[in-house]
Amino acid sequence: MLDKISDLIKEVSSLSVNNGEELESFRLKYLSKKGVISDLFDDFKNVAPENKKEVGQNLNMLKQQALEKYNSIKSALSAIDENSLNTDLSRPAFPFLSGSRHPISIIRNEIIEIFMRIGFTVSEGPEIEDDDHVFTRLNFAPEHPARDMQDTFYISRLSPEDSSPEDILLRTQTSSVQVRVMQSQKPPIRTVSPGRVFRNEAISARAHCIFHQVEGLYIDENVSFADLKQTLLFFSREMFGKETEIRLRPSYFPFTEPSAEMDVSCKICGGKGCNVCKYTGWLEILGCGMVHPNVLEACNIDSNRYTGFAFGMGIERLAMLKYQVNDLRLYFENDIRFLDQFKTAF
Ligand code: DAH
């Protein structure tokens, strides 16, 4: 019997148990009422009295060993079980709704990034402005008909100082930021100013009372119209592709002289003519010109020493060209079915 016990001790210690099923077989074979150890205890009464002590000790040792093995494997297996609950890689993920940038932000960032690459800074000004920054210092004379080019939302307010009516308004153009930058910085100035502007227009697919612009300003000694043209050509090719051509047409703005409007070759038809470019092969994207000496002087910059160029573009206009979304209202409704489509853009 001693031999049998020592064989079993060896067997129990070398046996490998890898899962719940094998553990249950182990239990049945060694530890259950009908198991081998229990049988040995039954036989114990037949052991000769002089051997009882030794056999009893060995038998207890065997039982202890089998029990310990069973318990330790049981707790190891249940730890693995819990772990595998937490790291079940086949479990479906929780739905995670990620947001996306608004198309206007995407285009604004793209414009800013292009100009930053050639040394422009970014500047901002207030949306609630005064007549002085939006019109007067930009060379709009009082009663000048050019003020009617932009239907303005006026805000009536009495001056806190002397209760006289103040000319407060929602800015109609980001050109007002030009004035603020020139008043607070010395040339050389190279800056782009993105922002919201407001005009008193009926809302339709083609017009909105709120939209976005990016203004550009470059003031230094010897800045020429050629610099303006080259800067805008660089911008257009970065924005619309290396093949893009530009065209400048004479125009009028009170704050620039000479003034121009710039077209880019239509990307959709490659200049051949399509319904996007209305069969002209060109798309107008911005207004520009050489900063009027009156504007430089009004902002305390010596117009004999410095010259500069400025330009202004509508972000919605560029977004419409880029994404072919031609109803302006969609940019303001925040319908996630619309916004979702810009998820992959940065
Ligand atoms: N501020 C003009 C507008 O809203 C756009 C513009 C035209 C800005 C010519 C400029 C410029 O700086 O030089 O229509």
mmCIF file of C-alpha atoms and ligand atoms in Angstrom:
data_model
loop_
_atom_site.group_PDB
_atom_site.id
_atom_site.type_symbol
_atom_site.label_atom_id
_atom_site.label_comp_id
_atom_site.label_asym_id
_atom_site.label_seq_id
_atom_site.Cartn_x
_atom_site.Cartn_y
_atom_site.Cartn_z
ATOM 1 C CA MET A 1 0.000 0.000 0.000
ATOM 2 C CA LEU A 2 2.896 2.308 0.713
ATOM 3 C CA ASP A 3 4.120 1.783 -2.848
ATOM 4 C CA LYS A 4 0.725 2.558 -4.229
ATOM 5 C CA ILE A 5 0.580 5.775 -2.176
ATOM 6 C CA SER A 6 4.008 6.919 -3.284
ATOM 7 C CA ASP A 7 3.118 6.200 -6.937
ATOM 8 C CA LEU A 8 0.008 8.330 -6.510
ATOM 9 C CA ILE A 9 2.003 11.149 -4.913
ATOM 10 C CA LYS A 10 4.249 11.201 -7.954
ATOM 11 C CA GLU A 11 1.298 10.971 -10.305
ATOM 12 C CA VAL A 12 -0.558 13.877 -8.652
ATOM 13 C CA SER A 13 2.470 16.118 -8.671
ATOM 14 C CA SER A 14 3.333 15.508 -12.318
ATOM 15 C CA LEU A 15 -0.212 15.669 -13.689
ATOM 16 C CA SER A 16 -0.988 18.722 -15.797
ATOM 17 C CA VAL A 17 -4.424 20.307 -15.539
ATOM 18 C CA ASN A 18 -5.222 22.981 -18.137
ATOM 19 C CA ASN A 19 -8.897 23.739 -17.974
ATOM 20 C CA GLY A 20 -12.076 23.344 -15.984
ATOM 21 C CA GLU A 21 -12.916 19.992 -17.534
ATOM 22 C CA GLU A 22 -9.550 18.455 -16.675
ATOM 23 C CA LEU A 23 -9.822 19.887 -13.184
ATOM 24 C CA GLU A 24 -13.199 18.209 -12.695
ATOM 25 C CA SER A 25 -11.748 14.853 -13.862
ATOM 26 C CA PHE A 26 -8.899 15.387 -11.424
ATOM 27 C CA ARG A 27 -11.391 15.994 -8.620
ATOM 28 C CA LEU A 28 -13.456 12.924 -9.501
ATOM 29 C CA LYS A 29 -10.425 10.696 -9.797
ATOM 30 C CA TYR A 30 -8.614 11.704 -6.606
ATOM 31 C CA LEU A 31 -10.873 13.663 -4.292
ATOM 32 C CA SER A 32 -14.443 12.466 -4.689
ATOM 33 C CA LYS A 33 -16.090 9.907 -2.435
ATOM 34 C CA LYS A 34 -15.523 7.259 -5.081
ATOM 35 C CA GLY A 35 -12.016 8.469 -5.887
ATOM 36 C CA VAL A 36 -8.761 6.595 -5.365
ATOM 37 C CA ILE A 37 -7.786 8.403 -2.176
ATOM 38 C CA SER A 38 -11.117 7.673 -0.574
ATOM 39 C CA ASP A 39 -10.679 3.991 -1.545
ATOM 40 C CA LEU A 40 -7.312 3.970 0.157
ATOM 41 C CA PHE A 41 -8.831 5.378 3.330
ATOM 42 C CA ASP A 42 -11.388 2.547 3.156
ATOM 43 C CA ASP A 43 -8.541 0.017 2.854
ATOM 44 C CA PHE A 44 -6.679 1.649 5.731
ATOM 45 C CA LYS A 45 -8.550 -0.426 8.272
ATOM 46 C CA ASN A 46 -6.892 -3.525 6.807
ATOM 47 C CA VAL A 47 -3.381 -2.213 7.324
ATOM 48 C CA ALA A 48 -1.386 -4.061 9.938
ATOM 49 C CA PRO A 49 -1.277 -2.064 13.209
ATOM 50 C CA GLU A 50 2.521 -1.753 13.137
ATOM 51 C CA ASN A 51 2.330 -0.077 9.710
ATOM 52 C CA LYS A 52 -0.650 2.133 10.428
ATOM 53 C CA LYS A 53 1.391 5.117 11.519
ATOM 54 C CA GLU A 54 3.562 5.282 8.415
ATOM 55 C CA VAL A 55 0.774 4.459 5.972
ATOM 56 C CA GLY A 56 -1.526 6.950 7.691
ATOM 57 C CA GLN A 57 1.027 9.731 7.398
ATOM 58 C CA ASN A 58 1.663 9.021 3.729
ATOM 59 C CA LEU A 59 -2.012 8.754 2.962
ATOM 60 C CA ASN A 60 -2.688 12.106 4.634
ATOM 61 C CA MET A 61 0.207 13.600 2.705
ATOM 62 C CA LEU A 62 -1.285 12.350 -0.564
ATOM 63 C CA LYS A 63 -4.702 13.735 0.268
ATOM 64 C CA GLN A 64 -3.233 17.095 1.302
ATOM 65 C CA GLN A 65 -1.184 17.313 -1.874
ATOM 66 C CA ALA A 66 -4.167 16.487 -4.095
ATOM 67 C CA LEU A 67 -6.325 19.041 -2.290
ATOM 68 C CA GLU A 68 -3.718 21.788 -2.574
ATOM 69 C CA LYS A 69 -3.202 21.117 -6.236
ATOM 70 C CA TYR A 70 -6.941 21.187 -6.841
ATOM 71 C CA ASN A 71 -7.432 24.476 -4.981
ATOM 72 C CA SER A 72 -4.528 26.296 -6.548
ATOM 73 C CA ILE A 73 -5.461 25.268 -10.083
ATOM 74 C CA LYS A 74 -9.082 26.196 -9.438
ATOM 75 C CA SER A 75 -8.185 29.725 -8.376
ATOM 76 C CA ALA A 76 -5.713 30.146 -11.260
ATOM 77 C CA LEU A 77 -8.348 29.102 -13.766
ATOM 78 C CA SER A 78 -10.944 31.478 -12.384
ATOM 79 C CA ALA A 79 -8.452 34.387 -12.568
ATOM 80 C CA ILE A 80 -7.857 33.599 -16.240
ATOM 81 C CA ASP A 81 -11.592 33.524 -16.756
ATOM 82 C CA GLU A 82 -12.104 36.965 -15.296
ATOM 83 C CA ASN A 83 -9.228 38.343 -17.292
ATOM 84 C CA SER A 84 -10.530 36.985 -20.512
ATOM 85 C CA LEU A 85 -13.860 38.678 -19.810
ATOM 86 C CA ASN A 86 -12.092 42.023 -19.752
ATOM 87 C CA THR A 87 -10.001 41.464 -22.829
ATOM 88 C CA ASP A 88 -12.340 39.616 -25.139
ATOM 89 C CA LEU A 89 -11.054 40.994 -28.414
ATOM 90 C CA SER A 90 -13.988 39.607 -30.342
ATOM 91 C CA ARG A 91 -16.488 41.595 -28.297
ATOM 92 C CA PRO A 92 -18.232 44.332 -30.372
ATOM 93 C CA ALA A 93 -16.877 47.796 -29.535
ATOM 94 C CA PHE A 94 -19.006 50.435 -27.862
ATOM 95 C CA PRO A 95 -20.210 52.877 -30.548
ATOM 96 C CA PHE A 96 -18.046 56.008 -30.324
ATOM 97 C CA LEU A 97 -19.388 59.090 -32.049
ATOM 98 C CA SER A 98 -16.524 61.258 -33.186
ATOM 99 C CA GLY A 99 -17.142 64.808 -34.309
ATOM 100 C CA SER A 100 -15.809 66.426 -37.440
ATOM 101 C CA ARG A 101 -14.567 69.852 -38.350
ATOM 102 C CA HIS A 102 -17.028 72.176 -39.989
ATOM 103 C CA PRO A 103 -16.239 72.653 -43.699
ATOM 104 C CA ILE A 104 -15.824 76.394 -43.120
ATOM 105 C CA SER A 105 -13.198 75.685 -40.439
ATOM 106 C CA ILE A 106 -11.438 73.232 -42.725
ATOM 107 C CA ILE A 107 -11.149 75.783 -45.538
ATOM 108 C CA ARG A 108 -10.227 78.615 -43.129
ATOM 109 C CA ASN A 109 -7.423 76.508 -41.655
ATOM 110 C CA GLU A 110 -6.194 75.592 -45.108
ATOM 111 C CA ILE A 111 -6.056 79.258 -46.188
ATOM 112 C CA ILE A 112 -4.287 80.329 -43.002
ATOM 113 C CA GLU A 113 -1.792 77.502 -43.262
ATOM 114 C CA ILE A 114 -0.823 78.429 -46.822
ATOM 115 C CA PHE A 115 -0.168 82.060 -45.885
ATOM 116 C CA MET A 116 1.681 81.119 -42.699
ATOM 117 C CA ARG A 117 4.111 79.134 -44.837
ATOM 118 C CA ILE A 118 5.180 82.377 -46.535
ATOM 119 C CA GLY A 119 5.573 84.412 -43.377
ATOM 120 C CA PHE A 120 2.082 85.768 -42.687
ATOM 121 C CA THR A 121 0.830 86.001 -39.122
ATOM 122 C CA VAL A 122 -2.811 85.610 -38.056
ATOM 123 C CA SER A 123 -4.695 88.528 -36.511
ATOM 124 C CA GLU A 124 -8.243 89.028 -35.366
ATOM 125 C CA GLY A 125 -10.518 91.929 -34.560
ATOM 126 C CA PRO A 126 -13.954 92.450 -33.018
ATOM 127 C CA GLU A 127 -17.188 91.499 -34.785
ATOM 128 C CA ILE A 128 -18.988 94.424 -33.171
ATOM 129 C CA GLU A 129 -17.100 97.348 -34.652
ATOM 130 C CA ASP A 130 -17.402 101.056 -35.155
ATOM 131 C CA ASP A 131 -17.944 102.949 -38.376
ATOM 132 C CA ASP A 132 -14.433 104.345 -38.109
ATOM 133 C CA HIS A 133 -12.697 100.958 -38.528
ATOM 134 C CA VAL A 134 -15.130 99.419 -41.002
ATOM 135 C CA PHE A 135 -15.571 102.422 -43.287
ATOM 136 C CA THR A 136 -14.047 105.797 -42.471
ATOM 137 C CA ARG A 137 -10.379 104.842 -42.154
ATOM 138 C CA LEU A 138 -10.744 102.560 -45.142
ATOM 139 C CA ASN A 139 -11.382 105.651 -47.254
ATOM 140 C CA PHE A 140 -15.163 105.425 -47.432
ATOM 141 C CA ALA A 141 -16.061 109.137 -47.383
ATOM 142 C CA PRO A 142 -19.228 110.052 -45.465
ATOM 143 C CA GLU A 143 -22.233 109.555 -47.739
ATOM 144 C CA HIS A 144 -19.940 107.741 -50.186
ATOM 145 C CA PRO A 145 -22.145 105.476 -52.326
ATOM 146 C CA ALA A 146 -19.679 102.618 -51.732
ATOM 147 C CA ARG A 147 -21.121 102.295 -48.228
ATOM 148 C CA ASP A 148 -24.250 100.991 -49.921
ATOM 149 C CA MET A 149 -22.252 98.136 -51.463
ATOM 150 C CA GLN A 150 -22.505 96.498 -48.058
ATOM 151 C CA ASP A 151 -25.883 96.508 -46.318
ATOM 152 C CA THR A 152 -24.952 97.141 -42.739
ATOM 153 C CA PHE A 153 -26.568 96.085 -39.459
ATOM 154 C CA TYR A 154 -26.304 99.166 -37.268
ATOM 155 C CA ILE A 155 -26.531 98.937 -33.501
ATOM 156 C CA SER A 156 -27.872 102.029 -31.823
ATOM 157 C CA ARG A 157 -26.010 102.952 -28.694
ATOM 158 C CA LEU A 158 -25.495 106.184 -26.867
ATOM 159 C CA SER A 159 -21.978 107.086 -25.885
ATOM 160 C CA PRO A 160 -21.368 106.347 -22.188
ATOM 161 C CA GLU A 161 -19.396 109.614 -22.060
ATOM 162 C CA ASP A 162 -21.660 112.248 -23.544
ATOM 163 C CA SER A 163 -24.812 110.300 -24.525
ATOM 164 C CA SER A 164 -24.342 111.174 -28.196
ATOM 165 C CA PRO A 165 -25.387 108.458 -30.682
ATOM 166 C CA GLU A 166 -22.455 106.157 -31.505
ATOM 167 C CA ASP A 167 -21.804 104.512 -34.845
ATOM 168 C CA ILE A 168 -21.632 100.908 -33.680
ATOM 169 C CA LEU A 169 -22.285 98.159 -36.192
ATOM 170 C CA LEU A 170 -21.668 94.521 -37.041
ATOM 171 C CA ARG A 171 -18.631 94.507 -39.301
ATOM 172 C CA THR A 172 -19.485 93.916 -42.932
ATOM 173 C CA GLN A 173 -15.915 93.019 -43.893
ATOM 174 C CA THR A 174 -12.758 91.793 -42.182
ATOM 175 C CA SER A 175 -10.905 94.716 -43.814
ATOM 176 C CA SER A 176 -11.577 96.440 -40.473
ATOM 177 C CA VAL A 177 -8.854 94.247 -38.967
ATOM 178 C CA GLN A 178 -6.351 95.792 -41.411
ATOM 179 C CA VAL A 179 -6.968 99.126 -39.757
ATOM 180 C CA ARG A 180 -6.525 97.740 -36.255
ATOM 181 C CA VAL A 181 -3.280 95.969 -37.228
ATOM 182 C CA MET A 182 -1.826 99.072 -38.910
ATOM 183 C CA GLN A 183 -2.761 101.197 -35.916
ATOM 184 C CA SER A 184 -1.003 98.873 -33.509
ATOM 185 C CA GLN A 185 1.997 97.563 -35.474
ATOM 186 C CA LYS A 186 4.872 99.005 -37.437
ATOM 187 C CA PRO A 187 5.771 97.747 -40.931
ATOM 188 C CA PRO A 188 6.834 95.281 -42.145
ATOM 189 C CA ILE A 189 3.354 93.816 -41.661
ATOM 190 C CA ARG A 190 2.279 90.522 -43.148
ATOM 191 C CA THR A 191 -0.969 89.237 -41.751
ATOM 192 C CA VAL A 192 -4.143 87.341 -42.571
ATOM 193 C CA SER A 193 -7.339 88.001 -40.620
ATOM 194 C CA PRO A 194 -10.058 85.375 -40.679
ATOM 195 C CA GLY A 195 -13.475 86.088 -39.218
ATOM 196 C CA ARG A 196 -17.248 86.357 -39.381
ATOM 197 C CA VAL A 197 -18.931 89.233 -41.141
ATOM 198 C CA PHE A 198 -22.545 90.360 -41.247
ATOM 199 C CA ARG A 199 -24.701 91.926 -43.936
ATOM 200 C CA ASN A 200 -28.352 92.782 -43.985
ATOM 201 C CA GLU A 201 -29.329 90.368 -46.751
ATOM 202 C CA ALA A 202 -32.353 88.110 -47.173
ATOM 203 C CA ILE A 203 -31.256 84.512 -46.636
ATOM 204 C CA SER A 204 -31.279 82.340 -49.744
ATOM 205 C CA ALA A 205 -29.141 79.646 -51.367
ATOM 206 C CA ARG A 206 -26.803 82.340 -52.695
ATOM 207 C CA ALA A 207 -26.806 84.938 -49.914
ATOM 208 C CA HIS A 208 -26.676 84.904 -46.135
ATOM 209 C CA CYS A 209 -26.619 87.544 -43.452
ATOM 210 C CA ILE A 210 -23.600 85.888 -41.789
ATOM 211 C CA PHE A 211 -20.574 84.627 -43.644
ATOM 212 C CA HIS A 212 -16.798 84.355 -43.288
ATOM 213 C CA GLN A 213 -13.879 86.131 -44.862
ATOM 214 C CA VAL A 214 -10.116 86.067 -44.755
ATOM 215 C CA GLU A 215 -8.418 89.417 -45.182
ATOM 216 C CA GLY A 216 -4.765 89.701 -46.163
ATOM 217 C CA LEU A 217 -2.392 92.626 -45.698
ATOM 218 C CA TYR A 218 1.252 93.149 -46.594
ATOM 219 C CA ILE A 219 2.946 96.488 -45.866
ATOM 220 C CA ASP A 220 6.640 97.205 -46.321
ATOM 221 C CA GLU A 221 9.013 99.348 -48.357
ATOM 222 C CA ASN A 222 8.832 98.670 -52.103
ATOM 223 C CA VAL A 223 5.872 96.315 -52.091
ATOM 224 C CA SER A 224 4.554 96.217 -55.651
ATOM 225 C CA PHE A 225 1.599 94.947 -57.617
ATOM 226 C CA ALA A 226 3.909 92.179 -58.909
ATOM 227 C CA ASP A 227 4.345 90.999 -55.295
ATOM 228 C CA LEU A 228 0.564 90.913 -54.931
ATOM 229 C CA LYS A 229 0.158 88.893 -58.098
ATOM 230 C CA GLN A 230 2.881 86.412 -57.214
ATOM 231 C CA THR A 231 1.521 85.921 -53.692
ATOM 232 C CA LEU A 232 -1.973 85.251 -55.011
ATOM 233 C CA LEU A 233 -0.647 82.883 -57.686
ATOM 234 C CA PHE A 234 1.224 80.940 -54.988
ATOM 235 C CA PHE A 235 -1.888 80.811 -52.825
ATOM 236 C CA SER A 236 -4.142 79.703 -55.707
ATOM 237 C CA ARG A 237 -1.826 76.883 -56.738
ATOM 238 C CA GLU A 238 -1.472 75.630 -53.148
ATOM 239 C CA MET A 239 -5.228 75.778 -52.681
ATOM 240 C CA PHE A 240 -6.515 74.519 -56.025
ATOM 241 C CA GLY A 241 -3.596 72.611 -57.526
ATOM 242 C CA LYS A 242 -0.338 73.230 -59.376
ATOM 243 C CA GLU A 243 -1.986 73.685 -62.778
ATOM 244 C CA THR A 244 -4.148 76.603 -61.588
ATOM 245 C CA GLU A 245 -3.941 79.877 -63.529
ATOM 246 C CA ILE A 246 -5.083 83.259 -62.229
ATOM 247 C CA ARG A 247 -6.556 86.300 -63.919
ATOM 248 C CA LEU A 248 -6.844 89.826 -62.512
ATOM 249 C CA ARG A 249 -9.651 92.090 -63.699
ATOM 250 C CA PRO A 250 -9.748 95.815 -62.878
ATOM 251 C CA SER A 251 -12.292 96.647 -60.180
ATOM 252 C CA TYR A 252 -13.089 99.226 -57.537
ATOM 253 C CA PHE A 253 -12.737 99.262 -53.773
ATOM 254 C CA PRO A 254 -12.379 102.532 -51.842
ATOM 255 C CA PHE A 255 -9.418 101.225 -49.811
ATOM 256 C CA THR A 256 -7.242 100.025 -52.697
ATOM 257 C CA GLU A 257 -5.851 101.744 -55.783
ATOM 258 C CA PRO A 258 -5.519 100.135 -58.238
ATOM 259 C CA SER A 259 -8.078 97.464 -57.338
ATOM 260 C CA ALA A 260 -8.756 94.126 -58.951
ATOM 261 C CA GLU A 261 -10.872 91.025 -58.721
ATOM 262 C CA MET A 262 -9.115 87.735 -59.115
ATOM 263 C CA ASP A 263 -10.370 84.657 -60.929
ATOM 264 C CA VAL A 264 -8.835 81.169 -60.867
ATOM 265 C CA SER A 265 -9.076 78.779 -63.792
ATOM 266 C CA CYS A 266 -12.010 76.425 -63.266
ATOM 267 C CA LYS A 267 -10.804 73.222 -61.713
ATOM 268 C CA ILE A 268 -13.900 71.295 -62.641
ATOM 269 C CA CYS A 269 -13.570 71.655 -66.425
ATOM 270 C CA GLY A 270 -9.901 72.667 -66.563
ATOM 271 C CA GLY A 271 -10.884 75.979 -68.177
ATOM 272 C CA LYS A 272 -12.909 74.508 -71.034
ATOM 273 C CA GLY A 273 -16.237 75.763 -69.661
ATOM 274 C CA CYS A 274 -18.888 74.054 -67.541
ATOM 275 C CA ASN A 275 -21.959 74.987 -65.536
ATOM 276 C CA VAL A 276 -19.880 75.684 -62.384
ATOM 277 C CA CYS A 277 -17.870 78.419 -64.141
ATOM 278 C CA LYS A 278 -20.906 79.378 -66.233
ATOM 279 C CA TYR A 279 -18.982 78.385 -69.361
ATOM 280 C CA THR A 280 -16.315 81.067 -68.868
ATOM 281 C CA GLY A 281 -13.508 78.771 -67.665
ATOM 282 C CA TRP A 282 -12.897 81.165 -64.715
ATOM 283 C CA LEU A 283 -14.132 81.454 -61.127
ATOM 284 C CA GLU A 284 -13.965 84.685 -59.146
ATOM 285 C CA ILE A 285 -12.505 84.115 -55.690
ATOM 286 C CA LEU A 286 -11.306 87.412 -54.222
ATOM 287 C CA GLY A 287 -10.901 91.167 -54.317
ATOM 288 C CA CYS A 288 -7.488 92.814 -53.976
ATOM 289 C CA GLY A 289 -5.350 95.828 -54.706
ATOM 290 C CA MET A 290 -2.615 98.181 -53.545
ATOM 291 C CA VAL A 291 -3.492 99.782 -50.216
ATOM 292 C CA HIS A 292 -4.722 103.323 -50.898
ATOM 293 C CA PRO A 293 -2.310 106.007 -49.572
ATOM 294 C CA ASN A 294 -5.267 107.594 -47.763
ATOM 295 C CA VAL A 295 -5.705 104.370 -45.792
ATOM 296 C CA LEU A 296 -2.015 104.210 -44.859
ATOM 297 C CA GLU A 297 -2.092 107.826 -43.684
ATOM 298 C CA ALA A 298 -5.350 107.314 -41.772
ATOM 299 C CA CYS A 299 -3.577 104.516 -39.889
ATOM 300 C CA ASN A 300 -0.418 106.530 -39.199
ATOM 301 C CA ILE A 301 1.790 104.837 -41.770
ATOM 302 C CA ASP A 302 4.001 107.053 -43.928
ATOM 303 C CA SER A 303 2.657 106.554 -47.460
ATOM 304 C CA ASN A 304 5.807 108.072 -48.989
ATOM 305 C CA ARG A 305 7.958 105.394 -47.440
ATOM 306 C CA TYR A 306 5.654 102.375 -47.404
ATOM 307 C CA THR A 307 3.408 100.658 -49.881
ATOM 308 C CA GLY A 308 1.352 97.528 -49.489
ATOM 309 C CA PHE A 309 -1.227 95.215 -50.900
ATOM 310 C CA ALA A 310 -4.445 93.806 -49.478
ATOM 311 C CA PHE A 311 -6.903 91.157 -50.470
ATOM 312 C CA GLY A 312 -10.113 89.686 -49.140
ATOM 313 C CA MET A 313 -11.859 86.436 -49.891
ATOM 314 C CA GLY A 314 -15.065 84.699 -48.819
ATOM 315 C CA ILE A 315 -14.547 81.350 -47.125
ATOM 316 C CA GLU A 316 -18.022 80.066 -48.113
ATOM 317 C CA ARG A 317 -17.213 80.878 -51.721
ATOM 318 C CA LEU A 318 -14.055 78.728 -51.587
ATOM 319 C CA ALA A 319 -15.904 75.952 -49.762
ATOM 320 C CA MET A 320 -18.583 75.995 -52.448
ATOM 321 C CA LEU A 321 -15.942 75.630 -55.145
ATOM 322 C CA LYS A 322 -14.071 72.935 -53.294
ATOM 323 C CA TYR A 323 -16.994 70.809 -52.143
ATOM 324 C CA GLN A 324 -19.556 71.659 -54.826
ATOM 325 C CA VAL A 325 -22.097 72.438 -52.123
ATOM 326 C CA ASN A 326 -23.924 75.357 -53.645
ATOM 327 C CA ASP A 327 -26.581 76.144 -51.054
ATOM 328 C CA LEU A 328 -25.116 78.574 -48.519
ATOM 329 C CA ARG A 329 -27.749 77.726 -45.938
ATOM 330 C CA LEU A 330 -26.297 74.249 -45.452
ATOM 331 C CA TYR A 331 -23.168 75.784 -43.928
ATOM 332 C CA PHE A 332 -25.234 77.295 -41.126
ATOM 333 C CA GLU A 333 -27.863 74.707 -40.326
ATOM 334 C CA ASN A 334 -25.511 72.277 -38.565
ATOM 335 C CA ASP A 335 -27.384 69.261 -39.842
ATOM 336 C CA ILE A 336 -25.132 66.376 -38.861
ATOM 337 C CA ARG A 337 -26.068 64.483 -42.029
ATOM 338 C CA PHE A 338 -24.293 67.296 -43.883
ATOM 339 C CA LEU A 339 -21.410 67.746 -41.428
ATOM 340 C CA ASP A 340 -20.751 63.998 -41.247
ATOM 341 C CA GLN A 341 -19.575 64.055 -44.834
ATOM 342 C CA PHE A 342 -16.484 66.069 -43.879
ATOM 343 C CA LYS A 343 -15.245 63.510 -41.347
ATOM 344 C CA THR A 344 -12.166 62.456 -43.232
ATOM 345 C CA ALA A 345 -10.977 65.998 -43.882
ATOM 346 C CA PHE A 346 -8.578 67.517 -41.352
HETATM 347 N N1 DAH B 1 -13.593 93.792 -48.097
HETATM 348 C C1 DAH B 1 -13.994 93.460 -49.454
HETATM 349 C C2 DAH B 1 -15.403 92.906 -49.441
HETATM 350 O O1 DAH B 1 -15.861 92.488 -48.435
HETATM 351 C C3 DAH B 1 -13.050 92.449 -50.025
HETATM 352 C C4 DAH B 1 -11.722 93.047 -50.331
HETATM 353 C C5 DAH B 1 -11.483 93.579 -51.574
HETATM 354 C C6 DAH B 1 -10.761 93.134 -49.361
HETATM 355 C C7 DAH B 1 -10.267 94.149 -51.883
HETATM 356 C C8 DAH B 1 -9.523 93.721 -49.654
HETATM 357 C C9 DAH B 1 -9.302 94.226 -50.923
HETATM 358 O O2 DAH B 1 -8.547 93.826 -48.778
HETATM 359 O O3 DAH B 1 -8.097 94.781 -51.197
HETATM 360 O O4 DAH B 1 -16.027 92.906 -50.464
#
